[in-house]
Amino acid sequence: MNTEFQATPLVPTGMFPSPTFCVFSNRIIAIVVAALLCFYKHGTTQSSAPMWVLMPCSLSNTMSSFCQYASLSYVPFPLQNLFKSTKVIPVMLMGKFLKGTEYPWVQYGEAALITGGVFLFSQSSGKHAEAEEDATPVQMLGVILLCGYVLSDSFTSQWQSKVYSDYGKIDQYHMMFGVNFWSIIITTASLILSGEVPVVLEFLRANPQAAYYNLITGMVSTNPHPHPHPHP
């Protein structure tokens, strides 16, 4: 996302033009893996949970991944990784809202301390980036995207936990297939409606290395969620 590739007529900056396509390509690879695992384990991709109940967490998962990719244009990668630690508070709040889970106040205090530490690091990262020409500066839009990433991801994990509780026979492979099924529909619609399809195709033809990066990222990010229940 922050590598300058060869510029094209539709993308004169040379920067990869579509975080949505990054999510789409990842989900294509993931659903193939999920389908193979479902057929191997169960002989079918159908589960006890209706497909529609997986759409909310698929939407939030798609938004989370979009924000994760898009934020890299505005914040340094180490800050993005560290920002994941602030997910503790949103996960707890989502658990309380969606499932009525109660947490001791000491856990809220620990989560607040973690969040405060990340905030301090983000401030120091911004000053450090200003001193280095090659560093990615911390911009407000990047912080907003990181917040969207954390909030969406927190909803995803808690909604998945709710589905596991409500439909006991569904496992992580069915969950993986259903979530990626809806994600492909969402990202495909987004790419078409936004008019990004010809832009991305032109860019990939001119920059096959970018297609290679998308492929590798999709392969290593495929995750069957072996630990379905989130830990705050």
Backbone as CSV, one residue per row, in Angstrom:
resi,resn,N_x,N_y,N_z,CA_x,CA_y,CA_z,C_x,C_y,C_z
1,MET,0.814,-1.209,0.000,0.000,0.000,0.000,0.851,1.264,0.000
2,ASN,2.066,1.204,0.483,2.902,2.409,0.481,4.136,2.258,-0.415
3,THR,4.072,1.276,-1.339,5.144,1.107,-2.330,4.766,1.837,-3.614
4,GLU,5.680,2.573,-4.163,5.417,3.299,-5.407,5.766,2.406,-6.596
5,PHE,4.736,1.950,-7.313,4.916,1.111,-8.496,4.988,2.004,-9.741
6,GLN,4.997,1.364,-10.893,4.985,2.120,-12.149,3.634,2.820,-12.318
7,ALA,3.687,4.084,-12.622,2.459,4.856,-12.812,1.734,4.410,-14.074
8,THR,0.427,4.544,-14.072,-0.403,4.226,-15.235,-1.285,5.437,-15.538
9,PRO,-1.903,5.482,-16.722,-2.776,6.626,-17.038,-3.874,6.856,-16.007
10,LEU,-4.441,5.771,-15.462,-5.514,5.917,-14.482,-4.997,6.063,-13.051
11,VAL,-3.730,5.689,-12.843,-3.126,5.811,-11.504,-1.773,6.502,-11.648
12,PRO,-1.774,7.827,-11.839,-0.508,8.540,-12.063,0.413,8.557,-10.851
13,THR,-0.117,8.285,-9.653,0.726,8.281,-8.460,1.597,7.038,-8.365
14,GLY,1.194,5.964,-9.027,1.929,4.708,-8.933,1.646,3.921,-7.664
15,MET,0.719,4.397,-6.833,0.362,3.700,-5.605,-0.799,2.748,-5.881
16,PHE,-0.818,1.599,-5.178,-1.875,0.636,-5.427,-3.234,1.291,-5.182
17,PRO,-4.147,1.213,-6.165,-5.331,2.075,-6.135,-6.526,1.567,-5.342
18,SER,-6.507,0.331,-4.841,-7.748,-0.215,-4.285,-7.527,-1.151,-3.101
19,PRO,-7.711,-0.645,-1.864,-7.718,-1.560,-0.710,-8.814,-2.611,-0.821
20,THR,-9.924,-2.243,-1.485,-11.036,-3.186,-1.641,-10.599,-4.408,-2.435
21,PHE,-9.789,-4.206,-3.471,-9.319,-5.339,-4.264,-8.397,-6.232,-3.437
22,CYS,-7.614,-5.643,-2.538,-6.766,-6.449,-1.662,-7.624,-7.391,-0.816
23,VAL,-8.731,-6.858,-0.288,-9.636,-7.689,0.505,-10.264,-8.766,-0.379
24,PHE,-10.704,-8.369,-1.576,-11.342,-9.304,-2.512,-10.416,-10.463,-2.865
25,SER,-9.175,-10.160,-3.209,-8.245,-11.219,-3.604,-7.945,-12.161,-2.441
26,ASN,-7.857,-11.608,-1.237,-7.651,-12.462,-0.068,-8.807,-13.420,0.141
27,ARG,-10.025,-12.887,-0.024,-11.214,-13.709,0.236,-11.392,-14.808,-0.815
28,ILE,-10.975,-14.557,-2.036,-11.059,-15.586,-3.083,-10.214,-16.793,-2.695
29,ILE,-8.998,-16.530,-2.255,-8.119,-17.628,-1.850,-8.676,-18.320,-0.606
30,ALA,-9.165,-17.519,0.340,-9.651,-18.080,1.597,-10.870,-18.976,1.396
31,ILE,-11.775,-18.593,0.484,-12.985,-19.402,0.322,-12.673,-20.739,-0.358
32,VAL,-11.658,-20.746,-1.209,-11.241,-22.012,-1.825,-10.713,-22.959,-0.749
33,VAL,-9.863,-22.426,0.120,-9.331,-23.239,1.220,-10.458,-23.704,2.137
34,ALA,-11.376,-22.783,2.447,-12.491,-23.116,3.334,-13.369,-24.211,2.739
35,ALA,-13.664,-24.114,1.433,-14.500,-25.124,0.783,-13.827,-26.493,0.823
36,LEU,-12.528,-26.529,0.556,-11.794,-27.798,0.596,-11.821,-28.400,2.000
37,LEU,-11.643,-27.563,3.015,-11.663,-28.050,4.392,-13.056,-28.547,4.787
38,CYS,-14.096,-27.828,4.341,-15.469,-28.245,4.659,-15.799,-29.593,4.029
39,PHE,-15.416,-29.762,2.773,-15.692,-31.030,2.102,-14.872,-32.165,2.718
40,TYR,-13.659,-31.851,3.129,-12.811,-32.873,3.742,-13.361,-33.303,5.104
41,LYS,-13.810,-32.324,5.897,-14.265,-32.620,7.256,-15.722,-33.069,7.312
42,HIS,-16.584,-32.482,6.440,-18.021,-32.705,6.582,-18.701,-33.192,5.305
43,GLY,-18.013,-33.107,4.183,-18.619,-33.519,2.922,-19.547,-32.488,2.324
44,THR,-19.675,-31.312,2.968,-20.550,-30.259,2.467,-20.131,-28.921,3.071
45,THR,-20.504,-27.844,2.376,-20.245,-26.510,2.909,-21.421,-25.998,3.732
46,GLN,-22.520,-26.762,3.768,-23.697,-26.375,4.540,-23.477,-26.676,6.018
47,SER,-23.969,-25.782,6.866,-23.847,-25.985,8.303,-25.214,-25.810,8.960
48,SER,-25.244,-25.947,10.274,-26.507,-25.783,10.995,-26.943,-24.323,11.059
49,ALA,-26.026,-23.418,10.831,-26.351,-21.993,10.867,-26.762,-21.515,9.481
50,PRO,-27.881,-20.804,9.351,-28.246,-20.246,8.043,-27.224,-19.212,7.601
51,MET,-27.030,-19.109,6.316,-25.991,-18.235,5.788,-26.199,-16.777,6.180
52,TRP,-27.459,-16.357,6.308,-27.704,-14.940,6.567,-27.162,-14.485,7.914
53,VAL,-27.045,-15.404,8.893,-26.563,-14.972,10.201,-25.074,-14.632,10.169
54,LEU,-24.377,-15.049,9.114,-22.952,-14.753,8.997,-22.686,-13.448,8.253
55,MET,-23.733,-12.859,7.683,-23.529,-11.633,6.919,-23.056,-10.455,7.781
56,PRO,-23.620,-10.230,8.992,-23.135,-9.097,9.795,-21.640,-9.161,10.102
57,CYS,-21.151,-10.344,10.525,-19.730,-10.434,10.842,-18.873,-10.415,9.583
58,SER,-19.447,-10.846,8.453,-18.708,-10.744,7.195,-18.542,-9.294,6.783
59,LEU,-19.609,-8.503,6.956,-19.531,-7.080,6.630,-18.507,-6.382,7.510
60,SER,-18.544,-6.658,8.814,-17.578,-6.028,9.716,-16.166,-6.522,9.439
61,ASN,-16.021,-7.799,9.094,-14.710,-8.337,8.762,-14.151,-7.692,7.496
62,THR,-15.025,-7.466,6.521,-14.609,-6.791,5.289,-14.178,-5.358,5.573
63,MET,-14.975,-4.656,6.386,-14.626,-3.286,6.750,-13.317,-3.237,7.526
64,SER,-13.122,-4.208,8.406,-11.888,-4.266,9.187,-10.669,-4.407,8.279
65,SER,-10.753,-5.336,7.330,-9.627,-5.555,6.419,-9.401,-4.342,5.530
66,PHE,-10.490,-3.720,5.061,-10.359,-2.518,4.233,-9.627,-1.417,4.999
67,CYS,-10.057,-1.161,6.232,-9.418,-0.127,7.038,-7.960,-0.471,7.320
68,GLN,-7.684,-1.756,7.518,-6.321,-2.188,7.791,-5.406,-1.874,6.612
69,TYR,-5.845,-2.206,5.397,-5.030,-1.915,4.220,-4.933,-0.417,3.961
70,ALA,-6.077,0.268,4.009,-6.099,1.689,3.670,-5.270,2.518,4.644
71,SER,-5.219,2.107,5.909,-4.504,2.897,6.911,-3.006,2.956,6.649
72,LEU,-2.479,1.952,5.935,-1.033,1.904,5.700,-0.539,3.045,4.813
73,SER,-1.463,3.734,4.157,-1.075,4.910,3.375,-0.892,6.132,4.267
74,TYR,-1.291,6.018,5.540,-1.302,7.188,6.410,-0.594,6.995,7.739
75,VAL,-0.274,5.746,8.108,0.426,5.491,9.375,1.515,4.452,9.126
76,PRO,2.567,4.436,9.925,3.613,3.418,9.767,3.120,2.038,10.192
77,PHE,3.708,1.021,9.605,3.288,-0.361,9.874,3.437,-0.761,11.336
78,PRO,4.536,-0.398,12.042,4.646,-0.784,13.456,3.496,-0.228,14.302
79,LEU,3.077,0.994,13.999,1.961,1.569,14.754,0.678,0.797,14.491
80,GLN,0.462,0.390,13.243,-0.739,-0.382,12.937,-0.771,-1.685,13.742
81,ASN,0.380,-2.367,13.790,0.441,-3.627,14.549,0.191,-3.398,16.036
82,LEU,0.798,-2.347,16.569,0.625,-2.059,17.994,-0.804,-1.641,18.302
83,PHE,-1.456,-0.981,17.346,-2.813,-0.483,17.555,-3.793,-1.628,17.810
84,LYS,-3.431,-2.827,17.350,-4.299,-3.983,17.579,-4.497,-4.245,19.072
85,SER,-3.521,-3.805,19.873,-3.623,-4.029,21.313,-4.793,-3.269,21.921
86,THR,-5.220,-2.187,21.276,-6.328,-1.394,21.811,-7.666,-2.083,21.579
87,LYS,-7.653,-3.236,20.911,-8.904,-3.944,20.631,-9.538,-4.496,21.898
88,VAL,-8.794,-4.507,23.000,-9.302,-5.119,24.231,-10.590,-4.431,24.693
89,ILE,-10.593,-3.096,24.752,-11.779,-2.375,25.218,-12.969,-2.583,24.281
90,PRO,-12.819,-2.390,22.953,-13.967,-2.633,22.066,-14.498,-4.059,22.132
91,VAL,-13.611,-5.053,22.276,-14.071,-6.444,22.389,-14.929,-6.615,23.634
92,MET,-14.514,-6.022,24.734,-15.274,-6.119,25.970,-16.626,-5.425,25.841
93,LEU,-16.631,-4.249,25.237,-17.882,-3.511,25.062,-18.834,-4.246,24.119
94,MET,-18.286,-4.796,23.036,-19.121,-5.569,22.102,-19.673,-6.820,22.781
95,GLY,-18.850,-7.464,23.618,-19.317,-8.639,24.331,-20.453,-8.304,25.279
96,LYS,-20.350,-7.157,25.934,-21.411,-6.732,26.853,-22.679,-6.380,26.086
97,PHE,-22.511,-5.725,24.931,-23.669,-5.285,24.143,-24.353,-6.452,23.438
98,LEU,-23.558,-7.344,22.822,-24.130,-8.424,22.014,-24.557,-9.638,22.834
99,LYS,-23.805,-9.920,23.911,-24.068,-11.157,24.653,-24.334,-10.956,26.137
100,GLY,-24.233,-9.699,26.597,-24.465,-9.439,28.011,-23.342,-9.925,28.903
101,THR,-22.141,-10.101,28.365,-21.008,-10.581,29.145,-20.564,-9.519,30.151
102,GLU,-20.296,-9.945,31.366,-19.826,-9.039,32.408,-18.320,-9.231,32.621
103,TYR,-17.606,-8.101,32.731,-16.164,-8.153,32.972,-15.850,-7.406,34.264
104,PRO,-14.865,-7.874,35.040,-14.469,-7.145,36.252,-13.830,-5.808,35.886
105,TRP,-13.967,-4.835,36.793,-13.456,-3.490,36.525,-11.945,-3.482,36.332
106,VAL,-11.256,-4.431,36.946,-9.795,-4.458,36.801,-9.407,-4.693,35.343
107,GLN,-10.214,-5.475,34.604,-9.919,-5.702,33.190,-10.125,-4.424,32.374
108,TYR,-11.139,-3.645,32.736,-11.321,-2.360,32.056,-10.127,-1.440,32.326
109,GLY,-9.633,-1.485,33.583,-8.470,-0.661,33.917,-7.231,-1.075,33.141
110,GLU,-7.003,-2.378,33.039,-5.856,-2.871,32.276,-5.973,-2.473,30.808
111,ALA,-7.184,-2.578,30.266,-7.402,-2.218,28.868,-7.152,-0.732,28.647
112,ALA,-7.547,0.099,29.622,-7.335,1.541,29.502,-5.844,1.872,29.518
113,LEU,-5.080,1.170,30.346,-3.634,1.394,30.394,-2.978,1.010,29.073
114,ILE,-3.410,-0.110,28.482,-2.875,-0.527,27.185,-3.173,0.526,26.116
115,THR,-4.420,1.014,26.116,-4.821,2.022,25.134,-4.012,3.302,25.305
116,GLY,-3.800,3.695,26.568,-2.995,4.886,26.823,-1.567,4.724,26.330
117,GLY,-0.995,3.535,26.520,0.364,3.280,26.036,0.463,3.375,24.528
118,VAL,-0.540,2.851,23.823,-0.548,2.928,22.365,-0.676,4.378,21.914
119,PHE,-1.494,5.162,22.621,-1.647,6.578,22.277,-0.314,7.307,22.400
120,LEU,0.408,7.046,23.494,1.715,7.684,23.679,2.686,7.276,22.580
121,PHE,2.659,5.987,22.206,3.539,5.516,21.140,3.202,6.189,19.818
122,SER,1.896,6.372,19.550,1.496,7.004,18.287,1.991,8.437,18.217
123,GLN,1.999,9.124,19.375,2.495,10.499,19.390,3.998,10.538,19.117
124,SER,4.743,9.621,19.737,6.189,9.582,19.511,6.510,9.146,18.096
125,SER,5.672,8.250,17.525,5.880,7.811,16.143,5.691,8.971,15.186
126,GLY,4.712,9.815,15.465,4.474,10.967,14.597,5.656,11.921,14.600
127,LYS,6.234,12.180,15.802,7.394,13.078,15.879,8.617,12.449,15.216
128,HIS,8.778,11.123,15.384,9.909,10.435,14.778,9.796,10.453,13.255
129,ALA,8.567,10.279,12.745,8.356,10.257,11.301,8.653,11.611,10.683
130,GLU,8.362,12.683,11.420,8.638,14.020,10.904,10.132,14.244,10.726
131,ALA,10.952,13.536,11.514,12.399,13.706,11.462,13.056,12.864,10.375
132,GLU,12.304,11.910,9.792,12.864,11.039,8.768,12.082,11.186,7.474
133,GLU,12.800,11.446,6.399,12.144,11.691,5.119,11.421,10.463,4.601
134,ASP,11.965,9.270,4.814,11.390,8.050,4.254,10.291,7.451,5.123
135,ALA,10.092,7.964,6.320,9.098,7.389,7.224,7.697,7.823,6.829
136,THR,6.727,6.966,7.111,5.331,7.312,6.860,4.820,8.161,8.006
137,PRO,4.396,9.405,7.765,3.909,10.243,8.861,2.574,9.742,9.389
138,VAL,2.320,10.023,10.657,1.045,9.644,11.261,0.028,10.733,10.930
139,GLN,-0.978,10.406,10.143,-2.007,11.357,9.753,-3.327,10.992,10.418
140,MET,-4.160,12.007,10.633,-5.416,11.795,11.351,-6.305,10.787,10.638
141,LEU,-6.348,10.826,9.298,-7.169,9.868,8.565,-6.715,8.443,8.850
142,GLY,-5.412,8.243,8.973,-4.900,6.910,9.302,-5.358,6.444,10.664
143,VAL,-5.369,7.351,11.646,-5.830,7.002,12.990,-7.316,6.657,12.959
144,ILE,-8.096,7.409,12.184,-9.535,7.120,12.056,-9.742,5.741,11.436
145,LEU,-8.955,5.428,10.409,-9.059,4.114,9.784,-8.661,3.005,10.755
146,LEU,-7.642,3.257,11.571,-7.243,2.269,12.569,-8.347,2.051,13.593
147,CYS,-9.034,3.116,13.969,-10.161,2.973,14.897,-11.275,2.146,14.253
148,GLY,-11.533,2.417,12.962,-12.525,1.617,12.248,-12.117,0.158,12.168
149,TYR,-10.834,-0.069,11.979,-10.297,-1.431,11.924,-10.532,-2.166,13.238
150,VAL,-10.192,-1.525,14.339,-10.318,-2.156,15.652,-11.781,-2.387,16.022
151,LEU,-12.638,-1.390,15.793,-14.055,-1.524,16.140,-14.724,-2.624,15.321
152,SER,-14.438,-2.637,14.012,-15.036,-3.652,13.147,-14.567,-5.043,13.533
153,ASP,-13.267,-5.165,13.810,-12.717,-6.471,14.167,-13.282,-6.963,15.499
154,SER,-13.534,-6.033,16.415,-14.107,-6.402,17.709,-15.525,-6.934,17.548
155,PHE,-16.300,-6.283,16.686,-17.658,-6.766,16.422,-17.610,-8.154,15.784
156,THR,-16.681,-8.344,14.847,-16.581,-9.631,14.144,-16.386,-10.784,15.113
157,SER,-15.410,-10.646,16.007,-15.089,-11.754,16.918,-16.248,-12.054,17.858
158,GLN,-16.915,-11.015,18.345,-18.013,-11.248,19.283,-19.248,-11.807,18.579
159,TRP,-19.503,-11.358,17.350,-20.640,-11.911,16.611,-20.391,-13.380,16.261
160,GLN,-19.157,-13.690,15.882,-18.823,-15.089,15.606,-19.001,-15.944,16.853
161,SER,-18.583,-15.429,17.993,-18.758,-16.162,19.248,-20.237,-16.395,19.536
162,LYS,-21.061,-15.404,19.227,-22.511,-15.540,19.416,-23.083,-16.632,18.506
163,VAL,-22.616,-16.672,17.260,-23.081,-17.696,16.316,-22.668,-19.082,16.800
164,TYR,-21.430,-19.204,17.273,-20.977,-20.491,17.805,-21.845,-20.939,18.972
165,SER,-22.268,-19.992,19.797,-23.098,-20.331,20.957,-24.516,-20.710,20.544
166,ASP,-25.045,-19.992,19.552,-26.431,-20.225,19.130,-26.581,-21.461,18.245
167,TYR,-25.538,-21.763,17.472,-25.600,-22.900,16.539,-24.410,-23.808,16.835
168,GLY,-24.581,-24.712,17.753,-23.477,-25.504,18.278,-22.749,-26.364,17.265
169,LYS,-23.415,-26.752,16.180,-22.784,-27.689,15.242,-21.898,-27.001,14.206
170,ILE,-21.966,-25.696,14.104,-21.104,-24.999,13.150,-19.678,-24.976,13.694
171,ASP,-18.695,-25.215,12.837,-17.303,-25.157,13.275,-16.578,-24.045,12.525
172,GLN,-15.265,-23.932,12.785,-14.508,-22.818,12.221,-14.402,-22.885,10.702
173,TYR,-14.506,-24.080,10.132,-14.398,-24.201,8.677,-15.670,-23.703,7.988
174,HIS,-16.832,-24.042,8.570,-18.083,-23.498,8.049,-18.131,-21.987,8.240
175,MET,-17.639,-21.528,9.386,-17.600,-20.086,9.644,-16.726,-19.394,8.605
176,MET,-15.581,-19.955,8.343,-14.653,-19.397,7.361,-15.287,-19.324,5.979
177,PHE,-15.982,-20.387,5.593,-16.621,-20.404,4.270,-17.725,-19.357,4.189
178,GLY,-18.595,-19.312,5.199,-19.710,-18.376,5.156,-19.279,-16.926,5.175
179,VAL,-18.313,-16.597,6.026,-17.837,-15.221,6.116,-17.199,-14.782,4.798
180,ASN,-16.388,-15.654,4.212,-15.741,-15.295,2.948,-16.727,-15.262,1.783
181,PHE,-17.770,-16.086,1.839,-18.813,-16.056,0.806,-19.445,-14.667,0.728
182,TRP,-19.873,-14.146,1.884,-20.482,-12.818,1.898,-19.460,-11.732,1.592
183,SER,-18.224,-11.899,2.038,-17.195,-10.888,1.778,-16.930,-10.728,0.286
184,ILE,-16.944,-11.841,-0.434,-16.730,-11.767,-1.883,-17.867,-11.001,-2.545
185,ILE,-19.098,-11.258,-2.117,-20.243,-10.525,-2.668,-20.122,-9.029,-2.366
186,ILE,-19.767,-8.700,-1.125,-19.653,-7.301,-0.716,-18.556,-6.583,-1.490
187,THR,-17.376,-7.192,-1.574,-16.254,-6.528,-2.248,-16.459,-6.459,-3.756
188,THR,-17.083,-7.489,-4.339,-17.371,-7.448,-5.770,-18.318,-6.308,-6.088
189,ALA,-19.388,-6.176,-5.308,-20.339,-5.082,-5.513,-19.663,-3.735,-5.345
190,SER,-18.793,-3.631,-4.347,-18.086,-2.369,-4.099,-17.157,-2.010,-5.260
191,LEU,-16.430,-2.995,-5.774,-15.515,-2.738,-6.893,-16.268,-2.290,-8.136
192,ILE,-17.418,-2.915,-8.392,-18.204,-2.570,-9.578,-18.831,-1.188,-9.428
193,LEU,-19.464,-0.938,-8.287,-20.165,0.332,-8.085,-19.204,1.516,-8.017
194,SER,-18.009,1.293,-7.498,-17.030,2.380,-7.393,-16.262,2.610,-8.691
195,GLY,-16.418,1.699,-9.658,-15.698,1.831,-10.924,-14.219,1.510,-10.824
196,GLU,-13.830,0.753,-9.811,-12.415,0.460,-9.604,-11.902,-0.707,-10.435
197,VAL,-12.793,-1.496,-11.030,-12.364,-2.695,-11.757,-11.394,-2.355,-12.889
198,PRO,-11.739,-1.451,-13.827,-10.780,-1.144,-14.901,-9.495,-0.503,-14.383
199,VAL,-9.599,0.265,-13.307,-8.411,0.911,-12.730,-7.442,-0.148,-12.209
200,VAL,-7.976,-1.121,-11.467,-7.125,-2.171,-10.896,-6.542,-3.058,-11.988
201,LEU,-7.351,-3.429,-12.976,-6.861,-4.294,-14.045,-5.736,-3.624,-14.820
202,GLU,-5.893,-2.344,-15.130,-4.824,-1.610,-15.828,-3.563,-1.583,-14.981
203,PHE,-3.737,-1.343,-13.682,-2.590,-1.249,-12.783,-1.861,-2.582,-12.667
204,LEU,-2.603,-3.673,-12.559,-1.980,-4.990,-12.429,-1.279,-5.425,-13.702
205,ARG,-1.843,-5.043,-14.852,-1.162,-5.361,-16.128,0.185,-4.651,-16.212
206,ALA,0.231,-3.418,-15.725,1.477,-2.654,-15.768,2.427,-3.043,-14.637
207,ASN,1.873,-3.611,-13.568,2.680,-3.940,-12.386,2.370,-5.356,-11.910
208,PRO,2.864,-6.381,-12.608,2.605,-7.765,-12.182,3.140,-8.064,-10.785
209,GLN,4.132,-7.290,-10.345,4.650,-7.489,-8.987,3.562,-7.233,-7.952
210,ALA,2.678,-6.291,-8.229,1.579,-5.998,-7.306,0.613,-7.177,-7.223
211,ALA,0.381,-7.841,-8.361,-0.468,-9.030,-8.364,0.180,-10.139,-7.533
212,TYR,1.489,-10.263,-7.642,2.226,-11.254,-6.859,2.083,-10.968,-5.364
213,TYR,2.198,-9.689,-4.981,2.027,-9.315,-3.578,0.629,-9.672,-3.079
214,ASN,-0.382,-9.422,-3.917,-1.753,-9.763,-3.539,-1.916,-11.261,-3.334
215,LEU,-1.304,-12.048,-4.206,-1.392,-13.496,-4.108,-0.748,-14.000,-2.824
216,ILE,0.465,-13.537,-2.549,1.184,-13.983,-1.354,0.450,-13.556,-0.089
217,THR,-0.038,-12.311,-0.074,-0.771,-11.825,1.090,-2.024,-12.654,1.334
218,GLY,-2.738,-12.989,0.253,-3.933,-13.806,0.377,-3.631,-15.190,0.923
219,MET,-2.506,-15.762,0.493,-2.143,-17.107,0.935,-1.785,-17.128,2.424
220,VAL,-0.990,-16.162,2.862,-0.528,-16.198,4.252,-1.571,-15.660,5.236
221,SER,-2.580,-14.940,4.729,-3.608,-14.407,5.636,-4.810,-15.329,5.752
222,THR,-4.822,-16.431,5.011,-5.919,-17.386,5.119,-5.871,-18.055,6.478
223,ASN,-6.963,-17.919,7.226,-6.981,-18.378,8.607,-8.325,-19.017,8.915
224,PRO,-8.354,-20.299,9.289,-9.616,-20.954,9.613,-10.148,-20.666,11.008
225,HIS,-9.609,-19.619,11.669,-10.079,-19.219,13.002,-10.109,-20.408,13.960
226,PRO,-8.943,-20.998,14.285,-8.937,-22.183,15.146,-9.406,-21.895,16.570
227,HIS,-9.381,-20.624,16.979,-9.829,-20.275,18.330,-11.038,-19.369,18.215
228,PRO,-12.241,-19.930,18.084,-13.408,-19.152,17.748,-13.877,-18.196,18.829
229,HIS,-13.560,-18.454,20.071,-14.095,-17.611,21.137,-13.061,-16.564,21.526
230,PRO,-13.401,-15.259,21.401,-12.433,-14.201,21.649,-12.070,-14.095,23.123
231,HIS,-10.839,-13.723,23.374,-10.389,-13.533,24.756,-10.141,-12.063,24.977
232,PRO,-10.881,-11.404,25.875,-10.677,-9.976,26.113,-9.376,-9.717,26.845
